[in-house]
Coordinates of C-alpha atoms in Angstrom, one line a residue:
M1 CA 10.3 -19.9 29.5
S2 CA 8.9 -17.1 27.4
R3 CA 5.1 -16.5 27.6
W4 CA 5.2 -16.3 23.8
H5 CA 6.8 -19.7 23.6
D6 CA 3.5 -21.6 23.8
Q7 CA 1.4 -19.0 22.1
S8 CA 1.0 -19.6 18.4
S9 CA -0.5 -16.2 17.6
L10 CA -1.1 -12.7 18.9
D11 CA -3.7 -13.8 21.5
D12 CA -1.8 -12.3 24.4
I13 CA -1.3 -8.7 23.4
G14 CA -2.5 -7.2 26.7
S15 CA 1.1 -6.1 27.5
F16 CA 1.0 -3.6 24.6
T17 CA -0.3 -0.1 24.3
L18 CA -3.1 0.7 21.9
C19 CA -0.5 1.9 19.4
G20 CA 1.5 -1.4 19.9
R21 CA -1.6 -3.5 19.5
K22 CA -2.6 -1.6 16.3
A23 CA 0.8 -2.1 14.8
L24 CA 0.6 -5.9 15.6
Q25 CA -2.8 -6.0 13.9
L26 CA -1.5 -4.2 10.9
A27 CA 1.5 -6.6 10.8
N28 CA -0.9 -9.5 10.7
Q29 CA -2.7 -7.8 7.8
E30 CA 0.6 -7.3 6.0
A31 CA 1.5 -11.0 6.5
H32 CA -1.8 -12.0 4.9
R33 CA -1.2 -9.5 2.0
L34 CA 2.2 -11.2 1.5
G35 CA 0.6 -14.6 1.6
Q36 CA 2.6 -15.7 4.6
K37 CA 1.6 -18.6 6.8
Q38 CA 3.0 -16.9 9.9
L39 CA 3.8 -13.4 11.2
T40 CA 7.4 -12.7 10.2
E41 CA 9.8 -9.9 10.9
V42 CA 9.1 -8.4 7.5
A43 CA 5.4 -8.2 8.2
L44 CA 6.1 -6.7 11.7
L45 CA 8.3 -4.1 10.1
L46 CA 5.6 -3.2 7.5
G47 CA 3.0 -3.1 10.3
L48 CA 5.1 -0.6 12.2
V49 CA 5.6 1.5 9.1
K50 CA 1.9 1.3 8.2
C51 CA 0.9 2.4 11.7
S52 CA 0.1 6.1 11.5
F53 CA 0.6 6.9 15.2
G54 CA 3.0 6.1 18.0
V55 CA 6.8 6.5 18.4
S56 CA 7.6 4.3 15.3
S57 CA 5.5 6.6 13.0
R58 CA 7.5 9.6 14.1
V59 CA 10.7 7.7 13.5
F60 CA 9.7 6.6 10.1
R61 CA 8.4 10.1 9.2
E62 CA 11.8 11.6 10.2
L63 CA 13.5 9.0 8.0
R64 CA 11.0 9.8 5.2
L65 CA 10.1 6.1 5.0
N66 CA 6.5 5.3 4.0
L67 CA 4.6 2.1 3.4
P68 CA 4.8 2.0 -0.4
M69 CA 8.5 2.7 -0.3
A70 CA 9.1 0.0 2.4
R71 CA 7.1 -2.5 0.3
R72 CA 9.1 -1.7 -2.8
R73 CA 12.4 -2.1 -0.9
I74 CA 11.3 -5.4 0.7
A75 CA 10.2 -6.7 -2.7
I76 CA 13.7 -5.9 -4.1
V77 CA 15.5 -7.6 -1.2
D78 CA 13.1 -10.6 -1.1
A79 CA 12.8 -11.0 -4.9
G80 CA 13.6 -14.7 -4.9
G81 CA 11.1 -15.6 -2.1
D82 CA 8.1 -17.8 -2.6
A83 CA 5.9 -16.2 0.0
G84 CA 3.2 -15.6 -2.6
D85 CA 2.9 -19.3 -3.2
C86 CA 1.8 -19.9 0.5
A87 CA -1.8 -20.7 1.1
A88 CA -3.5 -17.9 3.0
T89 CA -4.6 -18.7 6.6
P90 CA -7.6 -16.7 7.8
G91 CA -7.5 -14.7 11.0
R92 CA -4.6 -14.2 13.3
L93 CA -1.4 -15.9 12.1
P94 CA 1.0 -17.7 14.3
C95 CA 4.2 -15.8 15.1
A96 CA 7.6 -16.9 13.7
A97 CA 10.1 -17.7 16.4
I98 CA 12.0 -14.5 15.8
V99 CA 8.9 -12.4 16.1
K100 CA 8.1 -14.1 19.4
A101 CA 11.6 -13.1 20.6
V102 CA 10.9 -9.5 19.5
L103 CA 7.6 -9.4 21.3
E104 CA 9.2 -10.7 24.5
E105 CA 12.1 -8.3 24.2
S106 CA 9.8 -5.3 23.6
V107 CA 7.9 -6.0 26.9
K108 CA 11.3 -6.2 28.7
E109 CA 12.4 -3.0 27.0
A110 CA 9.2 -1.3 28.2
N111 CA 9.8 -2.5 31.8
D112 CA 13.4 -1.3 31.6
W113 CA 12.1 2.2 30.8
G114 CA 9.6 2.0 33.6
H115 CA 6.6 1.8 31.2
A116 CA 3.6 -0.4 32.1
K117 CA 3.1 -1.5 28.5
A118 CA 5.2 -1.9 25.3
G119 CA 4.5 0.5 22.4
T120 CA 5.7 0.8 18.9
G121 CA 8.9 2.4 20.0
H122 CA 9.7 -0.6 22.2
L123 CA 8.9 -2.9 19.3
L124 CA 11.2 -1.0 17.0
L125 CA 14.0 -0.9 19.5
S126 CA 13.6 -4.7 20.0
M127 CA 13.7 -5.4 16.3
F128 CA 16.9 -3.4 15.8
G129 CA 18.5 -4.1 19.2
K130 CA 18.8 -7.8 18.8
R131 CA 22.5 -8.7 18.5
D132 CA 22.4 -12.5 18.6
E133 CA 20.2 -12.9 15.5
Q134 CA 19.7 -10.8 12.4
I135 CA 16.1 -9.5 12.3
V136 CA 16.1 -6.9 9.6

């Protein structure tokens, strides 16, 4: 069983680097900004884009993707959503099931690379490396 299975929020982020933890905190902020009741893959992606350091920031800079651009593109894709109608929940939000899977996979990815902790690059690889479910 996944250690994230019984965890409703980001309380166990000790397996992540400083950059990884910062990206998760920024993702939580983005979820609040979007009016979401839980941390979703969209908020996680925005948190990775918003993070100004770590592997993911270099990847997004090379792709010339910044936060305002990512927010605009997500607004276009998610135009019919009702996330703005959700009541805001203060503090750390619970993770959606798909985000729990990404977090678990990123820790495995880090271990596979021989790294002690998962960083933004591992989170990014885990988001886009999932083949059994569409994440983004």
